CSV table of C-alpha atoms and ligand atoms in Angstrom, one decimal:
chain,number,residue,atom,x,y,z
A,115,UNK,CA,27.1,-46.9,-162.4
A,116,UNK,CA,30.8,-46.4,-162.8
A,117,UNK,CA,32.2,-42.9,-162.2
A,118,UNK,CA,34.3,-41.8,-165.5
A,119,UNK,CA,37.3,-40.0,-164.2
A,120,UNK,CA,40.3,-38.4,-166.3
A,121,UNK,CA,43.4,-40.1,-164.8
A,122,UNK,CA,46.7,-38.1,-165.3
A,123,UNK,CA,49.8,-39.9,-164.1
A,124,UNK,CA,52.1,-36.8,-164.6
A,125,UNK,CA,55.8,-37.2,-164.7
A,126,UNK,CA,58.7,-37.7,-162.2
A,127,UNK,CA,57.5,-39.7,-159.3
A,128,UNK,CA,53.9,-38.9,-160.6
A,129,UNK,CA,53.2,-42.3,-162.4
A,130,UNK,CA,54.2,-44.5,-159.4
A,131,UNK,CA,52.1,-42.2,-157.1
A,132,UNK,CA,49.1,-42.3,-159.3
A,133,UNK,CA,49.3,-46.2,-159.8
A,134,UNK,CA,49.3,-46.6,-156.1
A,135,UNK,CA,46.3,-44.0,-155.7
A,136,UNK,CA,44.4,-45.7,-158.4
A,137,UNK,CA,44.7,-49.2,-156.6
A,138,UNK,CA,43.6,-47.9,-153.4
A,139,UNK,CA,40.6,-46.2,-154.8
A,140,UNK,CA,39.6,-49.3,-156.7
A,141,UNK,CA,40.0,-51.2,-153.2
A,142,UNK,CA,37.1,-49.2,-151.7
A,143,UNK,CA,34.8,-50.9,-154.2
A,144,UNK,CA,33.6,-48.1,-156.0
A,145,UNK,CA,33.3,-48.3,-159.7
A,146,UNK,CA,35.8,-46.4,-161.9
A,147,UNK,CA,36.1,-46.0,-165.6
A,148,UNK,CA,39.7,-44.4,-166.0
A,149,UNK,CA,40.2,-42.2,-169.1
A,150,UNK,CA,44.1,-42.3,-169.2
A,151,UNK,CA,45.6,-38.9,-170.4
A,152,UNK,CA,48.9,-37.5,-170.6
A,153,UNK,CA,50.3,-34.2,-169.3
A,154,UNK,CA,53.8,-32.9,-168.3
A,155,UNK,CA,57.4,-33.2,-169.3
A,156,UNK,CA,57.3,-36.6,-171.0
A,157,UNK,CA,54.5,-35.6,-173.6
A,158,UNK,CA,56.1,-32.2,-174.1
A,159,UNK,CA,59.4,-34.0,-175.0
A,160,UNK,CA,57.6,-36.1,-177.4
A,161,UNK,CA,55.0,-33.8,-178.9
A,162,UNK,CA,56.1,-30.4,-177.9
A,163,UNK,CA,52.8,-29.6,-175.7
A,164,UNK,CA,52.9,-30.4,-172.1
A,165,UNK,CA,49.1,-30.3,-171.8
A,166,UNK,CA,47.6,-31.7,-175.1
A,167,UNK,CA,44.0,-30.6,-176.1
A,168,UNK,CA,43.0,-34.4,-175.6
A,169,UNK,CA,43.8,-34.1,-172.0
A,170,UNK,CA,41.8,-30.9,-171.4
A,171,UNK,CA,38.9,-32.3,-173.5
A,172,UNK,CA,38.6,-35.3,-171.5
A,173,UNK,CA,38.3,-33.3,-168.3
A,174,UNK,CA,35.6,-31.1,-170.0
A,175,UNK,CA,33.8,-34.5,-170.7
A,176,UNK,CA,34.3,-36.3,-167.4
A,177,UNK,CA,34.2,-33.0,-165.3
A,178,UNK,CA,36.6,-34.8,-162.8
A,179,UNK,CA,40.2,-35.8,-162.9
A,180,UNK,CA,42.9,-37.1,-160.7
A,181,UNK,CA,46.4,-35.9,-161.4
A,182,UNK,CA,50.0,-36.9,-160.5
A,183,UNK,CA,52.5,-34.0,-160.3
A,184,UNK,CA,54.3,-32.6,-163.4
A,185,UNK,CA,57.5,-30.8,-163.7
A,186,UNK,CA,57.9,-27.0,-164.7
A,187,UNK,CA,61.3,-26.1,-165.6
A,188,UNK,CA,62.5,-23.0,-163.5
A,189,UNK,CA,63.0,-19.8,-165.4
A,190,UNK,CA,62.9,-21.0,-169.0
A,191,UNK,CA,61.2,-23.8,-171.0
A,192,UNK,CA,57.4,-24.7,-170.9
A,193,UNK,CA,54.9,-23.0,-168.6
A,194,UNK,CA,53.3,-24.9,-165.7
A,195,UNK,CA,50.8,-27.5,-166.7
A,196,UNK,CA,49.1,-26.8,-163.6
A,197,UNK,CA,48.6,-23.2,-164.0
A,198,UNK,CA,47.5,-23.7,-167.7
A,199,UNK,CA,45.0,-26.5,-166.5
A,200,UNK,CA,43.4,-24.4,-163.6
A,201,UNK,CA,43.3,-21.3,-166.1
A,202,UNK,CA,41.7,-23.4,-169.2
A,203,UNK,CA,38.9,-25.0,-166.9
A,204,UNK,CA,38.7,-22.1,-164.7
A,205,UNK,CA,39.4,-24.2,-161.6
A,206,UNK,CA,39.4,-21.1,-159.2
A,207,UNK,CA,39.4,-22.8,-155.8
A,208,UNK,CA,42.3,-24.9,-154.6
A,209,UNK,CA,41.3,-26.5,-151.4
A,210,UNK,CA,44.3,-27.9,-149.2
A,211,UNK,CA,43.3,-29.4,-145.8
A,212,UNK,CA,46.0,-29.8,-143.6
A,213,UNK,CA,45.2,-32.3,-140.8
A,214,UNK,CA,47.9,-34.1,-138.7
A,215,UNK,CA,47.1,-37.7,-138.3
A,216,UNK,CA,48.0,-39.5,-135.3
A,217,UNK,CA,51.6,-41.3,-135.7
A,218,UNK,CA,52.8,-38.7,-137.9
A,219,UNK,CA,56.1,-36.9,-136.9
A,220,UNK,CA,55.3,-33.3,-136.4
A,221,UNK,CA,55.9,-30.5,-133.9
A,222,UNK,CA,52.1,-29.6,-134.4
A,223,UNK,CA,50.1,-32.5,-133.8
A,224,UNK,CA,46.8,-30.5,-133.4
A,225,UNK,CA,47.0,-29.0,-136.8
A,226,UNK,CA,43.7,-29.2,-138.6
A,227,UNK,CA,43.4,-26.1,-141.1
A,228,UNK,CA,42.0,-25.7,-144.6
A,229,UNK,CA,43.7,-23.7,-147.0
A,230,UNK,CA,41.3,-22.1,-149.8
A,231,UNK,CA,43.8,-20.5,-152.3
A,232,UNK,CA,42.7,-18.3,-155.2
A,233,UNK,CA,43.9,-20.2,-158.3
A,234,UNK,CA,43.6,-17.9,-161.3
A,235,UNK,CA,44.7,-14.5,-160.7
A,236,UNK,CA,47.6,-12.5,-158.9
A,237,UNK,CA,51.2,-13.0,-160.1
A,238,UNK,CA,50.4,-16.5,-161.4
A,239,UNK,CA,48.6,-14.9,-164.4
A,240,UNK,CA,51.9,-14.9,-166.2
A,241,UNK,CA,51.9,-11.3,-167.3
A,242,UNK,CA,55.6,-10.8,-167.5
A,243,UNK,CA,57.8,-8.8,-169.4
A,244,UNK,CA,61.7,-10.0,-169.9
A,245,UNK,CA,64.5,-7.6,-169.1
A,246,UNK,CA,65.7,-6.1,-172.3
A,247,UNK,CA,62.4,-6.9,-174.3
A,248,UNK,CA,60.6,-4.3,-176.5
A,249,UNK,CA,57.4,-4.6,-174.4
A,250,UNK,CA,59.3,-4.3,-171.3
A,251,UNK,CA,60.6,-1.0,-172.7
A,252,UNK,CA,57.2,0.2,-173.6
A,253,UNK,CA,55.5,-0.7,-170.5
A,254,UNK,CA,58.4,1.2,-168.5
A,255,UNK,CA,58.1,4.3,-170.7
A,256,UNK,CA,54.4,4.2,-170.2
A,257,UNK,CA,54.6,3.8,-166.3
A,258,UNK,CA,57.3,6.8,-166.3
A,259,UNK,CA,54.5,9.0,-167.7
A,260,UNK,CA,52.5,8.1,-164.6
A,261,UNK,CA,55.5,9.1,-162.4
A,262,UNK,CA,56.6,5.4,-161.7
A,263,UNK,CA,60.3,5.1,-162.6
A,264,UNK,CA,61.7,1.6,-163.0
A,265,UNK,CA,65.3,0.7,-163.6
A,266,UNK,CA,65.9,-0.4,-167.2
A,267,UNK,CA,67.7,-3.6,-166.2
A,268,UNK,CA,64.4,-4.8,-164.5
A,269,UNK,CA,62.2,-7.9,-165.1
A,270,UNK,CA,58.4,-7.0,-164.6
A,271,UNK,CA,55.5,-9.3,-163.4
A,272,UNK,CA,52.1,-7.9,-162.9
A,273,UNK,CA,49.8,-8.6,-160.1
A,274,UNK,CA,45.9,-8.3,-161.0
A,275,UNK,CA,43.4,-9.1,-158.4
A,276,UNK,CA,39.9,-8.3,-159.2
A,277,UNK,CA,36.5,-8.2,-157.3
A,278,UNK,CA,35.2,-10.8,-159.3
A,279,UNK,CA,38.1,-13.2,-158.5
A,280,UNK,CA,38.2,-12.2,-154.8
A,281,UNK,CA,34.4,-12.4,-154.5
A,282,UNK,CA,34.0,-16.0,-155.7
A,283,UNK,CA,37.2,-17.6,-153.8
A,284,UNK,CA,36.0,-15.9,-150.4
A,285,UNK,CA,32.5,-17.1,-151.1
A,286,UNK,CA,34.0,-20.5,-151.8
A,287,UNK,CA,35.9,-20.4,-148.5
A,288,UNK,CA,32.7,-19.5,-146.5
A,289,UNK,CA,30.7,-22.3,-148.4
A,290,UNK,CA,33.5,-24.8,-147.4
A,291,UNK,CA,33.3,-23.7,-143.9
A,292,UNK,CA,29.5,-24.3,-143.7
A,293,UNK,CA,29.4,-27.6,-145.4
A,294,UNK,CA,32.2,-29.0,-143.3
A,295,UNK,CA,31.3,-27.6,-139.9
A,296,UNK,CA,34.1,-25.2,-139.6
A,297,UNK,CA,33.7,-22.1,-137.5
A,298,UNK,CA,36.0,-19.4,-138.8
A,299,UNK,CA,37.4,-18.0,-141.9
A,300,UNK,CA,40.6,-16.0,-141.8
A,301,UNK,CA,41.6,-13.8,-145.0
A,302,UNK,CA,45.3,-13.3,-145.4
A,303,UNK,CA,46.6,-10.2,-147.4
A,304,UNK,CA,49.4,-7.7,-147.4
A,305,UNK,CA,46.9,-4.7,-147.8
A,306,UNK,CA,49.1,-2.3,-145.9
A,307,UNK,CA,51.8,-2.6,-148.6
A,308,UNK,CA,49.5,-3.4,-151.7
A,309,UNK,CA,46.7,-1.3,-151.3
A,310,UNK,CA,45.0,-1.7,-154.7
A,311,UNK,CA,45.4,-5.4,-155.0
A,312,UNK,CA,45.7,-7.2,-151.6
A,313,UNK,CA,43.5,-4.1,-150.3
A,314,UNK,CA,41.0,-4.9,-152.9
A,315,UNK,CA,41.0,-8.6,-151.9
A,316,UNK,CA,40.4,-7.6,-148.2
A,317,UNK,CA,37.7,-5.0,-148.9
A,318,UNK,CA,35.9,-7.8,-150.9
A,319,UNK,CA,36.5,-10.4,-148.1
A,320,UNK,CA,34.9,-8.2,-145.5
A,321,UNK,CA,31.9,-7.8,-147.8
A,322,UNK,CA,31.5,-11.4,-148.3
A,323,UNK,CA,32.0,-12.2,-144.6
A,324,UNK,CA,29.1,-9.9,-144.0
A,325,UNK,CA,26.7,-12.3,-145.6
A,326,UNK,CA,27.8,-15.1,-143.5
A,327,UNK,CA,27.3,-13.8,-139.8
A,328,UNK,CA,27.1,-17.5,-138.5
A,329,UNK,CA,30.8,-18.0,-139.5
A,330,UNK,CA,33.5,-16.1,-137.6
A,331,UNK,CA,35.6,-13.8,-139.6
A,332,UNK,CA,39.0,-12.2,-139.3
A,333,UNK,CA,42.0,-11.0,-141.4
A,334,UNK,CA,45.8,-11.3,-141.0
A,335,UNK,CA,48.6,-9.9,-142.6
A,336,UNK,CA,50.4,-12.6,-144.4
A,337,UNK,CA,53.7,-12.5,-142.7
A,338,UNK,CA,52.0,-12.3,-139.2
A,339,UNK,CA,49.9,-15.3,-140.3
A,340,UNK,CA,52.9,-17.2,-141.1
A,341,UNK,CA,54.3,-16.3,-137.7
A,342,UNK,CA,51.1,-17.1,-135.8
A,343,UNK,CA,50.5,-20.6,-137.8
A,344,UNK,CA,53.8,-22.1,-136.2
A,345,UNK,CA,53.2,-20.5,-132.8
A,346,UNK,CA,49.6,-20.7,-132.3
A,347,UNK,CA,48.1,-22.9,-134.9
A,348,UNK,CA,45.1,-24.0,-133.0
A,349,UNK,CA,43.7,-20.4,-133.6
A,350,UNK,CA,43.1,-21.0,-137.2
A,351,UNK,CA,40.4,-22.9,-139.2
A,352,UNK,CA,39.6,-22.2,-142.9
A,353,UNK,CA,42.5,-19.6,-144.4
A,354,UNK,CA,41.4,-17.9,-147.6
A,355,UNK,CA,44.3,-16.5,-149.5
A,356,UNK,CA,45.3,-14.9,-152.8
A,357,UNK,CA,47.3,-17.2,-155.2
A,358,UNK,CA,50.9,-16.6,-154.3
A,359,UNK,CA,50.5,-16.6,-150.5
A,360,UNK,CA,48.0,-19.7,-150.9
A,361,UNK,CA,51.0,-21.4,-152.5
A,362,UNK,CA,53.3,-20.6,-149.9
A,363,UNK,CA,51.2,-21.1,-146.9
A,364,UNK,CA,50.2,-24.6,-148.3
A,365,UNK,CA,53.8,-25.8,-147.9
A,366,UNK,CA,53.9,-24.1,-144.4
A,367,UNK,CA,50.6,-26.4,-143.8
A,368,UNK,CA,52.5,-29.4,-145.4
A,369,UNK,CA,55.3,-29.1,-142.9
A,370,UNK,CA,53.0,-28.9,-140.1
A,371,UNK,CA,51.5,-31.9,-140.8
A,372,UNK,CA,54.6,-34.2,-141.5
A,373,UNK,CA,55.7,-33.0,-145.0
A,374,UNK,CA,54.8,-32.7,-148.6
A,375,UNK,CA,54.1,-36.4,-148.7
A,376,UNK,CA,50.9,-35.8,-146.4
A,377,UNK,CA,49.3,-32.7,-148.2
A,378,UNK,CA,46.4,-33.2,-150.5
A,379,UNK,CA,44.6,-30.8,-152.6
A,380,UNK,CA,41.6,-30.2,-155.1
A,381,UNK,CA,41.4,-27.7,-157.8
A,382,UNK,CA,37.6,-27.0,-158.2
A,383,UNK,CA,35.8,-24.9,-160.6
A,384,UNK,CA,32.0,-24.5,-161.5
A,385,UNK,CA,32.1,-27.3,-164.1
A,386,UNK,CA,35.2,-29.5,-163.3
A,387,UNK,CA,37.6,-30.4,-160.5
A,388,UNK,CA,40.9,-31.9,-160.5
A,389,UNK,CA,42.5,-33.5,-157.5
A,390,UNK,CA,46.2,-33.5,-156.8
A,391,UNK,CA,48.8,-33.4,-154.1
A,392,UNK,CA,50.3,-30.1,-152.9
A,393,UNK,CA,54.0,-31.5,-153.8
A,394,UNK,CA,55.7,-31.5,-156.9
A,395,UNK,CA,57.1,-34.2,-159.1
A,396,UNK,CA,60.2,-34.8,-156.7
A,397,UNK,CA,62.3,-35.9,-159.8
A,398,UNK,CA,65.3,-37.3,-157.8
A,399,UNK,CA,63.0,-40.2,-156.5
A,400,UNK,CA,61.7,-40.9,-160.1
A,401,UNK,CA,61.3,-44.7,-160.6
A,402,UNK,CA,62.5,-45.6,-157.1
A,403,UNK,CA,59.3,-46.9,-155.5
A,404,UNK,CA,60.3,-44.7,-152.6
A,405,UNK,CA,58.0,-41.5,-152.2
A,406,UNK,CA,54.8,-41.4,-150.0
A,407,UNK,CA,51.6,-41.6,-151.7
A,408,UNK,CA,49.6,-40.5,-149.0
A,409,UNK,CA,49.0,-36.9,-150.2
A,410,UNK,CA,47.7,-38.1,-153.5
A,411,UNK,CA,45.7,-40.8,-151.8
A,412,UNK,CA,44.1,-38.3,-149.7
A,413,UNK,CA,43.3,-36.1,-152.6
A,414,UNK,CA,41.7,-39.4,-153.8
A,415,UNK,CA,39.5,-39.0,-150.6
A,416,UNK,CA,38.6,-35.6,-151.6
A,417,UNK,CA,37.4,-36.9,-154.8
A,418,UNK,CA,35.6,-39.7,-153.4
A,419,UNK,CA,33.6,-37.0,-151.5
A,420,UNK,CA,33.2,-34.7,-154.5
A,421,UNK,CA,31.6,-37.6,-156.4
A,422,UNK,CA,29.3,-38.3,-153.6
A,423,UNK,CA,30.8,-41.5,-152.4
A,424,UNK,CA,30.9,-40.5,-148.8
A,425,UNK,CA,31.1,-43.9,-147.2
A,426,UNK,CA,33.9,-45.1,-149.4
A,427,UNK,CA,35.8,-41.7,-148.6
A,428,UNK,CA,35.4,-42.3,-144.9
A,429,UNK,CA,36.5,-46.0,-145.2
A,430,UNK,CA,39.5,-44.8,-147.2
A,431,UNK,CA,40.7,-42.1,-144.8
A,432,UNK,CA,40.2,-44.5,-141.8
A,433,UNK,CA,42.3,-47.0,-143.5
A,434,UNK,CA,45.1,-44.3,-144.3
A,435,UNK,CA,44.9,-43.1,-140.8
A,436,UNK,CA,45.3,-46.7,-139.3
A,437,UNK,CA,48.4,-47.4,-141.6
A,438,UNK,CA,50.1,-44.0,-140.4
A,439,UNK,CA,49.1,-44.7,-136.8
A,440,UNK,CA,50.7,-48.3,-136.8
A,441,UNK,CA,53.8,-46.7,-138.5
A,442,UNK,CA,55.2,-49.9,-139.9
A,443,UNK,CA,54.3,-50.3,-143.3
A,444,UNK,CA,55.0,-46.7,-144.2
A,445,UNK,CA,57.5,-44.7,-146.6
A,446,UNK,CA,60.9,-43.2,-145.3
A,447,UNK,CA,59.3,-39.9,-144.7
A,448,UNK,CA,57.1,-41.2,-141.9
A,449,UNK,CA,59.8,-43.0,-140.0
A,450,UNK,CA,61.7,-41.7,-137.2
A,451,UNK,CA,64.8,-41.2,-139.5
A,452,UNK,CA,65.1,-40.9,-143.2
A,453,UNK,CA,67.5,-44.0,-143.5
A,454,UNK,CA,65.2,-46.3,-141.4
A,455,UNK,CA,65.6,-49.9,-143.0
A,456,UNK,CA,62.1,-50.8,-142.2
A,457,UNK,CA,60.6,-48.0,-144.4
A,458,UNK,CA,58.5,-49.7,-147.2
A,459,UNK,CA,58.0,-48.3,-151.0
A,460,UNK,CA,55.2,-46.5,-152.6
A,461,UNK,CA,53.5,-49.5,-153.8
A,462,UNK,CA,54.0,-51.5,-150.6
A,463,UNK,CA,52.3,-48.5,-148.8
A,464,UNK,CA,49.3,-48.9,-151.1
A,465,UNK,CA,49.3,-52.8,-150.2
A,466,UNK,CA,49.1,-51.9,-146.5
A,467,UNK,CA,46.1,-49.4,-147.0
A,468,UNK,CA,44.6,-52.1,-149.3
A,469,UNK,CA,45.0,-54.8,-146.4
A,470,UNK,CA,43.5,-52.2,-143.9
A,471,UNK,CA,40.3,-51.6,-146.4
A,472,UNK,CA,40.0,-55.5,-146.4
A,473,UNK,CA,40.1,-55.6,-142.8
A,474,UNK,CA,37.3,-53.1,-142.6
A,475,UNK,CA,39.2,-50.6,-140.3
B,687,NAD,P1,58.6,-31.3,-154.8
B,687,NAD,O1,57.5,-31.2,-153.9
B,687,NAD,O2,58.7,-32.1,-155.9
B,687,NAD,O3,59.9,-31.9,-153.9
B,687,NAD,C1,60.5,-31.1,-152.8
B,687,NAD,C2,61.1,-32.3,-151.8
B,687,NAD,O4,59.8,-32.6,-151.1
B,687,NAD,C3,61.3,-33.6,-152.4
B,687,NAD,O5,62.9,-33.5,-152.9
B,687,NAD,C4,61.3,-34.7,-151.3
B,687,NAD,O6,62.1,-34.5,-150.4
B,687,NAD,C5,60.1,-34.0,-150.7
B,687,NAD,N1,58.5,-34.7,-151.2
B,687,NAD,C6,57.8,-34.3,-152.3
B,687,NAD,N2,56.9,-35.0,-152.6
B,687,NAD,C7,57.1,-36.1,-151.6
B,687,NAD,C8,56.4,-37.3,-151.6
B,687,NAD,N3,55.1,-37.6,-152.0
B,687,NAD,N4,57.0,-38.2,-150.6
B,687,NAD,C9,57.9,-37.8,-149.8
B,687,NAD,N5,58.8,-36.8,-150.1
B,687,NAD,C10,58.1,-36.0,-150.9
B,687,NAD,O7,59.1,-29.7,-155.2
B,687,NAD,P2,60.1,-29.3,-156.1
B,687,NAD,O8,61.6,-29.9,-156.0
B,687,NAD,O9,60.4,-27.8,-155.7
B,687,NAD,O10,59.5,-29.5,-157.6
B,687,NAD,C11,59.8,-30.5,-158.5
B,687,NAD,C12,59.0,-30.1,-159.8
B,687,NAD,O11,57.7,-30.2,-159.3
B,687,NAD,C13,59.1,-28.6,-160.3
B,687,NAD,O12,59.3,-28.7,-161.8
B,687,NAD,C14,57.9,-28.0,-159.9
B,687,NAD,O13,57.5,-26.9,-160.7
B,687,NAD,C15,56.9,-29.2,-159.9
B,687,NAD,N6,55.7,-28.9,-159.1
B,687,NAD,C16,54.5,-29.2,-159.6
B,687,NAD,C17,53.4,-29.4,-158.9
B,687,NAD,C18,52.1,-30.1,-159.5
B,687,NAD,O14,52.2,-30.7,-160.2
B,687,NAD,N7,50.9,-29.9,-158.8
B,687,NAD,C19,53.3,-28.9,-157.8
B,687,NAD,C20,54.6,-28.1,-157.1
B,687,NAD,C21,55.7,-28.5,-157.9
């Protein structure tokens, strides 16, 4: 029976990346029925809503989506579609495997870590009070009664981290480790400074770790983790982090495996999952058929596994690995120099992967 999947091309370079990914997923022979839905800047400009209700309803119905990146204006304009989607569907786990494939240009060829990022709490909750607003004034007055003086020209963002949110994300990290033959989970935090938010995350992480004695557990202060990732990456396996640190460390992980064009991800909740690359919409390359679709294709590999299509997932990953290893029909970011004239486009990279699938690599 065909798998029904919500297909969201996104905006910027999203549509070309999504189309290339759809083609390789279909070439695995797995049967899909795509429910095409809109999200992002284009639908915001035409309808005033970057995440229409019909898009959310579709994912609720199909329970699985694959999504191209969407643009979020900096500082003003609409809020992030990604944050809204994760919140609305309670996709609390963001899993981002960072594995360096042979042939990729990286100083860290042994990298094989998995970042598990909390997706619903922390500074991403959007609890913010603008400088000069009435709410901001009230909050500062209230905080002053607690002895906390804040300058009156401050903007304020609030960082809530709960026992509930921490417990389920750390548990998800241990479950991932068990299912995927991983041996260690590292929890990252800044509990020495933020004792009641990051401190709570660490306390809960230690409790959850106690329930999984067969998996090694350790914690790292976030700045130290960043340092160690680029000096002793082989010491890390699964890393679980609150939302903002998870976002930042995901990009370090992407850099370690050859760039943002290589880094896949899945946002997973109890009732739905949406697979998307770590990178954004790279708008300056829009419509140029230039950017690397590997990250979204590897997100497709994760989706195939999620759907139980394990053999197809392995075949697609092998085909991708073969194209990358050969290094001929790859996009500019995988070539020795960025202006290499032999680089192929997004769509031609998909052709190369489809040829490998056909050759039964
Ligand atoms: P970005 O990831 O879009 O691009 C940063 C740079 O990384 C690009 O200029 C390009 O050099 C490189 N890059 C990104 N994807 C690539 C690919 N597939 N192949 C080759 N190179 C690639 O980050 P940004 O410029 O900070 O953000 C652009 C927009 O995307 C913003 O509006 C941001 O909010 C949004 N964003 C969306 C998502 C998402 O939809 N999940 C995630 C992150 C950022």
